[in-house]
Amino acid sequence: MNPIEEELQNELNQPRKRAGAFTKVVREYQERLYWHIRKMVLSHEDANDILQNTFMKAWNGLDGFRGDSQLSTWLYRIATNETLTFLANKRMRNISSMDDIEDSLLQNLKAESYFNGNEIQLKLQKAILTLPEKQRLVFNMKYFDDITYEQLEAVLGTSVGALKASYHHAVKKIERYFEDEED
Amino acid sequence: MKTNKNISLKDVGKKLPFEVPENYFENFALQMDEKIMGKRFSLRNYFKPWIYIAASLVGILLAGQIFYTVYQNNTRNKEDNYEAYVLSQVDESSIVDYYVDKPAN
């Protein structure tokens, strides 16, 4: 555990210092968690809502956090669950329409005012959207954030072997998508 | 027909093609502070113990005041009753004699 995380965890365990420590937690982890969420939902507004829910869940659940895992791992887990819940709800709402959720996310991305990518980056986002949700998580966390497989295992609860296989397949699928697009 | 077979993830790079509004993270942190501190230090919660203590003190004072008033009334009634009793035992002429014999100040 890094010293900052250890200090924060100690302060969170002291009722008098808890609120102050949590404001430090927000500042320490907000950017990492935001980008983790944003890569999955693509829209800034949605990512903002999920990030708020993530921190509120963490704040309300602090008593349940016994320090068995690292603070960052615990926060990533909450953020991941909140993101997957958001996508599941979105999927439920889209059930009546003909579009699937990935099309809807892509449409949002094209209309997104906070997207500044070029054509090839947009193509990568389209390719990532063809992956199943869990594989998208693995790919995003590994490819963009270079998170170790051990950390991924702690967050996603999947074995290192399965994660390596999932990432490998994700890369192959994306490269195949690029090839097909160029045909 | 494939026009460019060399395109791969390496060509795309790892830079995320997203932006956030200006000062987003500074504002987000402040917004969360408000939510957390607001929840923790909401006036109701902050003053709750003081409200209980103040209410208890007011209750004790009121009970004391009521007890004291009732006690005072009882004492005064007893004194009045005793005076009326004593006067009833004395005839009028004795009272007149008392005042006539009493030296003037």
PDB file of C-alpha atoms in Angstrom:
ATOM      1  CA  MET A   1       0.000   0.000   0.000  1.00  0.00           C
ATOM      2  CA  ASN A   2       1.411   3.435  -0.883  1.00  0.00           C
ATOM      3  CA  PRO A   3       1.982   5.934   1.979  1.00  0.00           C
ATOM      4  CA  ILE A   4      -0.762   8.356   0.839  1.00  0.00           C
ATOM      5  CA  GLU A   5      -3.307   5.560   0.731  1.00  0.00           C
ATOM      6  CA  GLU A   6      -2.186   4.272   4.122  1.00  0.00           C
ATOM      7  CA  GLU A   7      -2.477   7.727   5.702  1.00  0.00           C
ATOM      8  CA  LEU A   8      -5.913   8.290   4.174  1.00  0.00           C
ATOM      9  CA  GLN A   9      -7.091   4.906   5.374  1.00  0.00           C
ATOM     10  CA  ASN A  10      -5.891   5.699   8.932  1.00  0.00           C
ATOM     11  CA  GLU A  11      -7.681   9.031   8.932  1.00  0.00           C
ATOM     12  CA  LEU A  12     -10.874   7.475   7.583  1.00  0.00           C
ATOM     13  CA  ASN A  13     -10.873   5.121  10.560  1.00  0.00           C
ATOM     14  CA  GLN A  14     -10.927   8.050  12.981  1.00  0.00           C
ATOM     15  CA  PRO A  15     -14.470   9.460  13.246  1.00  0.00           C
ATOM     16  CA  ARG A  16     -13.278  13.019  13.913  1.00  0.00           C
ATOM     17  CA  LYS A  17     -11.006  13.066  10.849  1.00  0.00           C
ATOM     18  CA  ARG A  18     -13.274  11.067   8.577  1.00  0.00           C
ATOM     19  CA  ALA A  19     -15.025  13.855   6.645  1.00  0.00           C
ATOM     20  CA  GLY A  20     -11.794  15.771   6.092  1.00  0.00           C
ATOM     21  CA  ALA A  21     -10.029  12.600   4.975  1.00  0.00           C
ATOM     22  CA  PHE A  22     -12.809  11.798   2.553  1.00  0.00           C
ATOM     23  CA  THR A  23     -12.474  15.166   0.829  1.00  0.00           C
ATOM     24  CA  LYS A  24      -8.817  14.222   0.292  1.00  0.00           C
ATOM     25  CA  VAL A  25      -9.922  10.847  -1.082  1.00  0.00           C
ATOM     26  CA  VAL A  26     -12.152  12.619  -3.615  1.00  0.00           C
ATOM     27  CA  ARG A  27      -9.272  14.816  -4.766  1.00  0.00           C
ATOM     28  CA  GLU A  28      -6.843  11.905  -4.915  1.00  0.00           C
ATOM     29  CA  TYR A  29      -9.012   9.489  -6.905  1.00  0.00           C
ATOM     30  CA  GLN A  30     -11.598  11.552  -8.806  1.00  0.00           C
ATOM     31  CA  GLU A  31      -9.640  11.805 -12.052  1.00  0.00           C
ATOM     32  CA  ARG A  32      -8.692   8.122 -12.226  1.00  0.00           C
ATOM     33  CA  LEU A  33     -12.226   7.014 -11.440  1.00  0.00           C
ATOM     34  CA  TYR A  34     -13.749   9.551 -13.803  1.00  0.00           C
ATOM     35  CA  TRP A  35     -11.712   8.277 -16.759  1.00  0.00           C
ATOM     36  CA  HIS A  36     -12.400   4.677 -15.757  1.00  0.00           C
ATOM     37  CA  ILE A  37     -16.139   5.403 -15.936  1.00  0.00           C
ATOM     38  CA  ARG A  38     -16.002   7.722 -18.946  1.00  0.00           C
ATOM     39  CA  LYS A  39     -14.288   5.080 -21.097  1.00  0.00           C
ATOM     40  CA  MET A  40     -17.253   2.811 -20.473  1.00  0.00           C
ATOM     41  CA  VAL A  41     -20.160   5.243 -20.853  1.00  0.00           C
ATOM     42  CA  LEU A  42     -18.448   7.723 -23.229  1.00  0.00           C
ATOM     43  CA  SER A  43     -20.692  10.646 -22.309  1.00  0.00           C
ATOM     44  CA  HIS A  44     -19.374  13.273 -19.893  1.00  0.00           C
ATOM     45  CA  GLU A  45     -22.772  13.874 -18.281  1.00  0.00           C
ATOM     46  CA  ASP A  46     -23.292  10.192 -17.567  1.00  0.00           C
ATOM     47  CA  ALA A  47     -19.750   9.798 -16.255  1.00  0.00           C
ATOM     48  CA  ASN A  48     -20.276  12.784 -13.959  1.00  0.00           C
ATOM     49  CA  ASP A  49     -23.486  11.294 -12.513  1.00  0.00           C
ATOM     50  CA  ILE A  50     -21.879   7.889 -11.988  1.00  0.00           C
ATOM     51  CA  LEU A  51     -18.813   9.428 -10.366  1.00  0.00           C
ATOM     52  CA  GLN A  52     -21.015  11.303  -7.886  1.00  0.00           C
ATOM     53  CA  ASN A  53     -22.916   8.112  -7.084  1.00  0.00           C
ATOM     54  CA  THR A  54     -19.618   6.289  -6.657  1.00  0.00           C
ATOM     55  CA  PHE A  55     -18.307   8.720  -4.037  1.00  0.00           C
ATOM     56  CA  MET A  56     -21.645   8.922  -2.233  1.00  0.00           C
ATOM     57  CA  LYS A  57     -21.806   5.109  -2.080  1.00  0.00           C
ATOM     58  CA  ALA A  58     -18.238   5.045  -0.794  1.00  0.00           C
ATOM     59  CA  TRP A  59     -18.984   7.703   1.838  1.00  0.00           C
ATOM     60  CA  ASN A  60     -22.104   5.923   3.021  1.00  0.00           C
ATOM     61  CA  GLY A  61     -20.344   2.564   3.004  1.00  0.00           C
ATOM     62  CA  LEU A  62     -17.197   3.615   4.851  1.00  0.00           C
ATOM     63  CA  ASP A  63     -18.224   1.665   7.960  1.00  0.00           C
ATOM     64  CA  GLY A  64     -18.293  -1.480   5.840  1.00  0.00           C
ATOM     65  CA  PHE A  65     -14.792  -0.862   4.491  1.00  0.00           C
ATOM     66  CA  ARG A  66     -12.548  -2.758   6.854  1.00  0.00           C
ATOM     67  CA  GLY A  67      -9.352  -2.241   4.913  1.00  0.00           C
ATOM     68  CA  ASP A  68      -9.243  -5.854   3.697  1.00  0.00           C
ATOM     69  CA  SER A  69      -8.463  -4.479   0.251  1.00  0.00           C
ATOM     70  CA  GLN A  70      -6.672  -1.308  -0.812  1.00  0.00           C
ATOM     71  CA  LEU A  71      -8.709   1.881  -0.766  1.00  0.00           C
ATOM     72  CA  SER A  72      -8.153   2.402  -4.493  1.00  0.00           C
ATOM     73  CA  THR A  73      -9.266  -1.168  -5.263  1.00  0.00           C
ATOM     74  CA  TRP A  74     -12.415  -0.682  -3.180  1.00  0.00           C
ATOM     75  CA  LEU A  75     -13.209   2.602  -4.977  1.00  0.00           C
ATOM     76  CA  TYR A  76     -12.582   1.068  -8.408  1.00  0.00           C
ATOM     77  CA  ARG A  77     -14.941  -1.768  -7.478  1.00  0.00           C
ATOM     78  CA  ILE A  78     -17.698   0.657  -6.497  1.00  0.00           C
ATOM     79  CA  ALA A  79     -17.158   2.706  -9.664  1.00  0.00           C
ATOM     80  CA  THR A  80     -17.230  -0.447 -11.795  1.00  0.00           C
ATOM     81  CA  ASN A  81     -20.437  -1.690 -10.170  1.00  0.00           C
ATOM     82  CA  GLU A  82     -22.081   1.704 -10.554  1.00  0.00           C
ATOM     83  CA  THR A  83     -21.069   1.818 -14.222  1.00  0.00           C
ATOM     84  CA  LEU A  84     -22.350  -1.689 -14.933  1.00  0.00           C
ATOM     85  CA  THR A  85     -25.613  -0.896 -13.112  1.00  0.00           C
ATOM     86  CA  PHE A  86     -25.979   2.280 -15.176  1.00  0.00           C
ATOM     87  CA  LEU A  87     -25.431   0.319 -18.412  1.00  0.00           C
ATOM     88  CA  ALA A  88     -27.865  -2.406 -17.320  1.00  0.00           C
ATOM     89  CA  ASN A  89     -30.535   0.223 -16.592  1.00  0.00           C
ATOM     90  CA  LYS A  90     -29.846   1.874 -19.923  1.00  0.00           C
ATOM     91  CA  ARG A  91     -30.192  -1.497 -21.597  1.00  0.00           C
ATOM     92  CA  MET A  92     -33.537  -2.059 -19.867  1.00  0.00           C
ATOM     93  CA  ARG A  93     -34.777   1.329 -21.032  1.00  0.00           C
ATOM     94  CA  ASN A  94     -33.611   0.582 -24.585  1.00  0.00           C
ATOM     95  CA  ILE A  95     -35.327  -2.798 -24.677  1.00  0.00           C
ATOM     96  CA  SER A  96     -38.423  -1.335 -26.308  1.00  0.00           C
ATOM     97  CA  SER A  97     -36.449   0.500 -28.978  1.00  0.00           C
ATOM     98  CA  MET A  98     -34.793  -1.173 -31.954  1.00  0.00           C
ATOM     99  CA  ASP A  99     -31.353   0.283 -31.197  1.00  0.00           C
ATOM    100  CA  ASP A 100     -29.025  -1.633 -28.929  1.00  0.00           C
ATOM    101  CA  ILE A 101     -27.187   0.133 -26.166  1.00  0.00           C
ATOM    102  CA  GLU A 102     -23.857   0.186 -28.032  1.00  0.00           C
ATOM    103  CA  ASP A 103     -25.498   2.081 -30.927  1.00  0.00           C
ATOM    104  CA  SER A 104     -26.975   4.462 -28.429  1.00  0.00           C
ATOM    105  CA  LEU A 105     -23.578   5.023 -26.764  1.00  0.00           C
ATOM    106  CA  LEU A 106     -21.997   5.595 -30.149  1.00  0.00           C
ATOM    107  CA  GLN A 107     -24.662   8.121 -31.141  1.00  0.00           C
ATOM    108  CA  ASN A 108     -24.041   9.911 -27.844  1.00  0.00           C
ATOM    109  CA  LEU A 109     -20.326   9.927 -28.538  1.00  0.00           C
ATOM    110  CA  LYS A 110     -20.791  11.485 -31.973  1.00  0.00           C
ATOM    111  CA  ALA A 111     -23.018  14.159 -30.476  1.00  0.00           C
ATOM    112  CA  GLU A 112     -20.745  14.606 -27.452  1.00  0.00           C
ATOM    113  CA  SER A 113     -19.319  18.095 -27.197  1.00  0.00           C
ATOM    114  CA  TYR A 114     -16.431  16.826 -25.094  1.00  0.00           C
ATOM    115  CA  PHE A 115     -15.100  14.402 -27.739  1.00  0.00           C
ATOM    116  CA  ASN A 116     -12.005  15.697 -29.458  1.00  0.00           C
ATOM    117  CA  GLY A 117     -10.740  12.593 -31.209  1.00  0.00           C
ATOM    118  CA  ASN A 118      -9.732  12.125 -34.804  1.00  0.00           C
ATOM    119  CA  GLU A 119     -11.241   9.606 -37.211  1.00  0.00           C
ATOM    120  CA  ILE A 120      -8.987   6.745 -36.178  1.00  0.00           C
ATOM    121  CA  GLN A 121      -9.681   7.335 -32.477  1.00  0.00           C
ATOM    122  CA  LEU A 122     -13.405   7.305 -33.186  1.00  0.00           C
ATOM    123  CA  LYS A 123     -12.880   4.030 -35.022  1.00  0.00           C
ATOM    124  CA  LEU A 124     -11.143   2.572 -31.970  1.00  0.00           C
ATOM    125  CA  GLN A 125     -14.061   3.597 -29.765  1.00  0.00           C
ATOM    126  CA  LYS A 126     -16.439   1.920 -32.221  1.00  0.00           C
ATOM    127  CA  ALA A 127     -14.301  -1.214 -32.141  1.00  0.00           C
ATOM    128  CA  ILE A 128     -14.242  -1.241 -28.332  1.00  0.00           C
ATOM    129  CA  LEU A 129     -18.039  -0.992 -28.330  1.00  0.00           C
ATOM    130  CA  THR A 130     -18.230  -4.297 -30.188  1.00  0.00           C
ATOM    131  CA  LEU A 131     -16.707  -6.068 -27.153  1.00  0.00           C
ATOM    132  CA  PRO A 132     -18.821  -7.539 -24.355  1.00  0.00           C
ATOM    133  CA  GLU A 133     -18.992  -5.227 -21.317  1.00  0.00           C
ATOM    134  CA  LYS A 134     -16.605  -7.173 -19.091  1.00  0.00           C
ATOM    135  CA  GLN A 135     -14.092  -7.452 -21.918  1.00  0.00           C
ATOM    136  CA  ARG A 136     -14.416  -3.710 -22.554  1.00  0.00           C
ATOM    137  CA  LEU A 137     -13.568  -3.103 -18.922  1.00  0.00           C
ATOM    138  CA  VAL A 138     -10.517  -5.331 -19.146  1.00  0.00           C
ATOM    139  CA  PHE A 139      -9.368  -3.804 -22.420  1.00  0.00           C
ATOM    140  CA  ASN A 140      -9.835  -0.188 -21.250  1.00  0.00           C
ATOM    141  CA  MET A 141      -8.103  -0.708 -17.936  1.00  0.00           C
ATOM    142  CA  LYS A 142      -5.211  -2.596 -19.439  1.00  0.00           C
ATOM    143  CA  TYR A 143      -4.735  -0.684 -22.684  1.00  0.00           C
ATOM    144  CA  PHE A 144      -5.297   2.924 -21.590  1.00  0.00           C
ATOM    145  CA  ASP A 145      -4.363   2.787 -17.907  1.00  0.00           C
ATOM    146  CA  ASP A 146      -1.805  -0.006 -18.027  1.00  0.00           C
ATOM    147  CA  ILE A 147      -3.175  -1.482 -14.810  1.00  0.00           C
ATOM    148  CA  THR A 148      -1.446  -4.701 -13.774  1.00  0.00           C
ATOM    149  CA  TYR A 149      -3.311  -7.994 -14.100  1.00  0.00           C
ATOM    150  CA  GLU A 150      -3.028  -8.446 -10.318  1.00  0.00           C
ATOM    151  CA  GLN A 151      -4.788  -5.123  -9.719  1.00  0.00           C
ATOM    152  CA  LEU A 152      -7.387  -6.029 -12.330  1.00  0.00           C
ATOM    153  CA  GLU A 153      -7.952  -9.323 -10.558  1.00  0.00           C
ATOM    154  CA  ALA A 154      -8.584  -7.483  -7.275  1.00  0.00           C
ATOM    155  CA  VAL A 155     -11.062  -5.087  -8.878  1.00  0.00           C
ATOM    156  CA  LEU A 156     -12.925  -7.424 -11.196  1.00  0.00           C
ATOM    157  CA  GLY A 157     -12.634 -10.635  -9.211  1.00  0.00           C
ATOM    158  CA  THR A 158     -11.447 -12.593 -12.248  1.00  0.00           C
ATOM    159  CA  SER A 159      -8.304 -14.730 -12.284  1.00  0.00           C
ATOM    160  CA  VAL A 160      -5.141 -13.372 -13.878  1.00  0.00           C
ATOM    161  CA  GLY A 161      -5.173 -16.186 -16.452  1.00  0.00           C
ATOM    162  CA  ALA A 162      -8.717 -15.395 -17.545  1.00  0.00           C
ATOM    163  CA  LEU A 163      -7.915 -11.671 -17.687  1.00  0.00           C
ATOM    164  CA  LYS A 164      -4.868 -12.266 -19.897  1.00  0.00           C
ATOM    165  CA  ALA A 165      -6.954 -14.400 -22.255  1.00  0.00           C
ATOM    166  CA  SER A 166      -9.736 -11.805 -22.280  1.00  0.00           C
ATOM    167  CA  TYR A 167      -7.333  -8.958 -23.108  1.00  0.00           C
ATOM    168  CA  HIS A 168      -5.619 -10.993 -25.810  1.00  0.00           C
ATOM    169  CA  HIS A 169      -8.970 -11.780 -27.469  1.00  0.00           C
ATOM    170  CA  ALA A 170     -10.062  -8.158 -27.157  1.00  0.00           C
ATOM    171  CA  VAL A 171      -6.953  -6.945 -28.997  1.00  0.00           C
ATOM    172  CA  LYS A 172      -7.498  -9.536 -31.749  1.00  0.00           C
ATOM    173  CA  LYS A 173     -11.159  -8.545 -32.144  1.00  0.00           C
ATOM    174  CA  ILE A 174     -10.270  -4.854 -32.377  1.00  0.00           C
ATOM    175  CA  GLU A 175      -7.573  -5.478 -34.966  1.00  0.00           C
ATOM    176  CA  ARG A 176      -9.995  -7.616 -36.946  1.00  0.00           C
ATOM    177  CA  TYR A 177     -12.546  -4.806 -36.738  1.00  0.00           C
ATOM    178  CA  PHE A 178      -9.972  -2.404 -38.200  1.00  0.00           C
ATOM    179  CA  GLU A 179      -9.247  -4.815 -41.042  1.00  0.00           C
ATOM    180  CA  ASP A 180     -12.934  -5.338 -41.796  1.00  0.00           C
ATOM    181  CA  GLU A 181     -13.553  -1.597 -41.776  1.00  0.00           C
ATOM    182  CA  GLU A 182     -10.817  -1.120 -44.353  1.00  0.00           C
ATOM    183  CA  ASP A 183     -12.268  -3.681 -46.762  1.00  0.00           C
TER     184      ASP A 183
ATOM    185  CA  MET B   1     -10.113  -4.806 -51.068  1.00  0.00           C
ATOM    186  CA  LYS B   2      -7.999  -3.811 -48.080  1.00  0.00           C
ATOM    187  CA  THR B   3      -6.450  -0.385 -48.549  1.00  0.00           C
ATOM    188  CA  ASN B   4      -4.199  -0.295 -45.493  1.00  0.00           C
ATOM    189  CA  LYS B   5      -3.348  -3.571 -43.801  1.00  0.00           C
ATOM    190  CA  ASN B   6      -0.834  -1.976 -41.426  1.00  0.00           C
ATOM    191  CA  ILE B   7      -3.384  -0.182 -39.280  1.00  0.00           C
ATOM    192  CA  SER B   8      -3.173  -1.472 -35.740  1.00  0.00           C
ATOM    193  CA  LEU B   9      -3.619  -0.355 -32.145  1.00  0.00           C
ATOM    194  CA  LYS B  10      -0.132   1.125 -32.241  1.00  0.00           C
ATOM    195  CA  ASP B  11      -1.307   3.580 -34.885  1.00  0.00           C
ATOM    196  CA  VAL B  12      -4.146   4.752 -32.697  1.00  0.00           C
ATOM    197  CA  GLY B  13      -2.087   5.364 -29.583  1.00  0.00           C
ATOM    198  CA  LYS B  14      -3.264   5.449 -26.005  1.00  0.00           C
ATOM    199  CA  LYS B  15      -4.411   9.036 -25.727  1.00  0.00           C
ATOM    200  CA  LEU B  16      -8.061   9.269 -24.798  1.00  0.00           C
ATOM    201  CA  PRO B  17     -10.097  11.349 -27.245  1.00  0.00           C
ATOM    202  CA  PHE B  18     -12.250  12.907 -24.524  1.00  0.00           C
ATOM    203  CA  GLU B  19     -12.339  16.263 -22.830  1.00  0.00           C
ATOM    204  CA  VAL B  20     -13.960  17.606 -19.703  1.00  0.00           C
ATOM    205  CA  PRO B  21     -15.426  21.082 -19.110  1.00  0.00           C
ATOM    206  CA  GLU B  22     -13.016  23.711 -17.829  1.00  0.00           C
ATOM    207  CA  ASN B  23     -12.184  23.372 -14.105  1.00  0.00           C
ATOM    208  CA  TYR B  24     -14.373  20.280 -13.977  1.00  0.00           C
ATOM    209  CA  PHE B  25     -12.339  18.388 -11.363  1.00  0.00           C
ATOM    210  CA  GLU B  26     -11.880  21.427  -9.082  1.00  0.00           C
ATOM    211  CA  ASN B  27     -15.616  22.071  -9.190  1.00  0.00           C
ATOM    212  CA  PHE B  28     -16.456  18.403  -8.769  1.00  0.00           C
ATOM    213  CA  ALA B  29     -14.346  18.173  -5.605  1.00  0.00           C
ATOM    214  CA  LEU B  30     -16.032  21.282  -4.163  1.00  0.00           C
ATOM    215  CA  GLN B  31     -19.437  19.883  -5.029  1.00  0.00           C
ATOM    216  CA  MET B  32     -18.590  16.632  -3.234  1.00  0.00           C
ATOM    217  CA  ASP B  33     -17.279  18.588  -0.215  1.00  0.00           C
ATOM    218  CA  GLU B  34     -20.659  20.305   0.025  1.00  0.00           C
ATOM    219  CA  LYS B  35     -22.497  17.010  -0.191  1.00  0.00           C
ATOM    220  CA  ILE B  36     -20.308  15.268   2.365  1.00  0.00           C
ATOM    221  CA  MET B  37     -19.983  18.174   4.786  1.00  0.00           C
ATOM    222  CA  GLY B  38     -23.623  19.114   4.249  1.00  0.00           C
ATOM    223  CA  LYS B  39     -24.662  15.650   5.206  1.00  0.00           C
ATOM    224  CA  ARG B  40     -22.295  15.469   8.132  1.00  0.00           C
ATOM    225  CA  PHE B  41     -22.868  18.955   9.461  1.00  0.00           C
ATOM    226  CA  SER B  42     -26.491  19.530   8.565  1.00  0.00           C
ATOM    227  CA  LEU B  43     -27.920  22.035  11.034  1.00  0.00           C
ATOM    228  CA  ARG B  44     -30.314  19.473  12.414  1.00  0.00           C
ATOM    229  CA  ASN B  45     -27.552  16.983  13.132  1.00  0.00           C
ATOM    230  CA  TYR B  46     -25.127  19.623  14.333  1.00  0.00           C
ATOM    231  CA  PHE B  47     -27.547  21.094  16.853  1.00  0.00           C
ATOM    232  CA  LYS B  48     -29.242  17.840  17.789  1.00  0.00           C
ATOM    233  CA  PRO B  49     -27.357  17.225  21.067  1.00  0.00           C
ATOM    234  CA  TRP B  50     -27.684  20.892  22.055  1.00  0.00           C
ATOM    235  CA  ILE B  51     -31.402  20.796  21.352  1.00  0.00           C
ATOM    236  CA  TYR B  52     -31.769  17.782  23.653  1.00  0.00           C
ATOM    237  CA  ILE B  53     -29.706  19.425  26.412  1.00  0.00           C
ATOM    238  CA  ALA B  54     -31.551  22.764  26.119  1.00  0.00           C
ATOM    239  CA  ALA B  55     -34.953  21.038  26.124  1.00  0.00           C
ATOM    240  CA  SER B  56     -33.990  19.069  29.256  1.00  0.00           C
ATOM    241  CA  LEU B  57     -32.835  22.255  31.042  1.00  0.00           C
ATOM    242  CA  VAL B  58     -36.038  24.112  30.121  1.00  0.00           C
ATOM    243  CA  GLY B  59     -38.048  21.119  31.379  1.00  0.00           C
ATOM    244  CA  ILE B  60     -36.169  21.078  34.687  1.00  0.00           C
ATOM    245  CA  LEU B  61     -36.592  24.858  35.132  1.00  0.00           C
ATOM    246  CA  LEU B  62     -40.322  24.688  34.353  1.00  0.00           C
ATOM    247  CA  ALA B  63     -40.843  21.810  36.775  1.00  0.00           C
ATOM    248  CA  GLY B  64     -38.902  23.738  39.445  1.00  0.00           C
ATOM    249  CA  GLN B  65     -40.928  26.876  38.831  1.00  0.00           C
ATOM    250  CA  ILE B  66     -44.229  24.975  39.060  1.00  0.00           C
ATOM    251  CA  PHE B  67     -43.143  23.180  42.235  1.00  0.00           C
ATOM    252  CA  TYR B  68     -42.013  26.455  43.838  1.00  0.00           C
ATOM    253  CA  THR B  69     -45.268  28.265  42.949  1.00  0.00           C
ATOM    254  CA  VAL B  70     -47.406  25.456  44.309  1.00  0.00           C
ATOM    255  CA  TYR B  71     -45.292  25.332  47.507  1.00  0.00           C
ATOM    256  CA  GLN B  72     -45.543  29.098  47.973  1.00  0.00           C
ATOM    257  CA  ASN B  73     -49.327  29.047  47.477  1.00  0.00           C
ATOM    258  CA  ASN B  74     -49.718  26.262  49.997  1.00  0.00           C
ATOM    259  CA  THR B  75     -47.589  28.106  52.568  1.00  0.00           C
ATOM    260  CA  ARG B  76     -49.509  31.360  52.051  1.00  0.00           C
ATOM    261  CA  ASN B  77     -52.858  29.542  52.338  1.00  0.00           C
ATOM    262  CA  LYS B  78     -51.731  27.951  55.584  1.00  0.00           C
ATOM    263  CA  GLU B  79     -50.715  31.353  57.018  1.00  0.00           C
ATOM    264  CA  ASP B  80     -54.008  32.969  55.913  1.00  0.00           C
ATOM    265  CA  ASN B  81     -55.996  30.094  57.364  1.00  0.00           C
ATOM    266  CA  TYR B  82     -54.151  30.313  60.692  1.00  0.00           C
ATOM    267  CA  GLU B  83     -54.732  34.104  60.907  1.00  0.00           C
ATOM    268  CA  ALA B  84     -58.457  33.672  60.158  1.00  0.00           C
ATOM    269  CA  TYR B  85     -58.631  30.889  62.753  1.00  0.00           C
ATOM    270  CA  VAL B  86     -56.955  33.008  65.465  1.00  0.00           C
ATOM    271  CA  LEU B  87     -59.221  35.989  64.751  1.00  0.00           C
ATOM    272  CA  SER B  88     -62.299  33.791  64.894  1.00  0.00           C
ATOM    273  CA  GLN B  89     -61.322  32.724  68.443  1.00  0.00           C
ATOM    274  CA  VAL B  90     -61.184  36.316  69.741  1.00  0.00           C
ATOM    275  CA  ASP B  91     -64.305  38.365  70.426  1.00  0.00           C
ATOM    276  CA  GLU B  92     -64.685  41.864  69.020  1.00  0.00           C
ATOM    277  CA  SER B  93     -64.340  43.706  72.369  1.00  0.00           C
ATOM    278  CA  SER B  94     -60.970  42.040  73.020  1.00  0.00           C
ATOM    279  CA  ILE B  95     -59.730  43.262  69.669  1.00  0.00           C
ATOM    280  CA  VAL B  96     -60.939  46.819  70.436  1.00  0.00           C
ATOM    281  CA  ASP B  97     -59.212  46.662  73.854  1.00  0.00           C
ATOM    282  CA  TYR B  98     -56.030  45.441  72.150  1.00  0.00           C
ATOM    283  CA  TYR B  99     -55.926  48.408  69.789  1.00  0.00           C
ATOM    284  CA  VAL B 100     -56.889  50.938  72.562  1.00  0.00           C
ATOM    285  CA  ASP B 101     -54.199  49.624  74.932  1.00  0.00           C
ATOM    286  CA  LYS B 102     -51.572  49.455  72.150  1.00  0.00           C
ATOM    287  CA  PRO B 103     -49.251  52.473  72.557  1.00  0.00           C
ATOM    288  CA  ALA B 104     -49.183  54.756  69.542  1.00  0.00           C
ATOM    289  CA  ASN B 105     -45.859  54.753  67.686  1.00  0.00           C
TER     290      ASN B 105
END
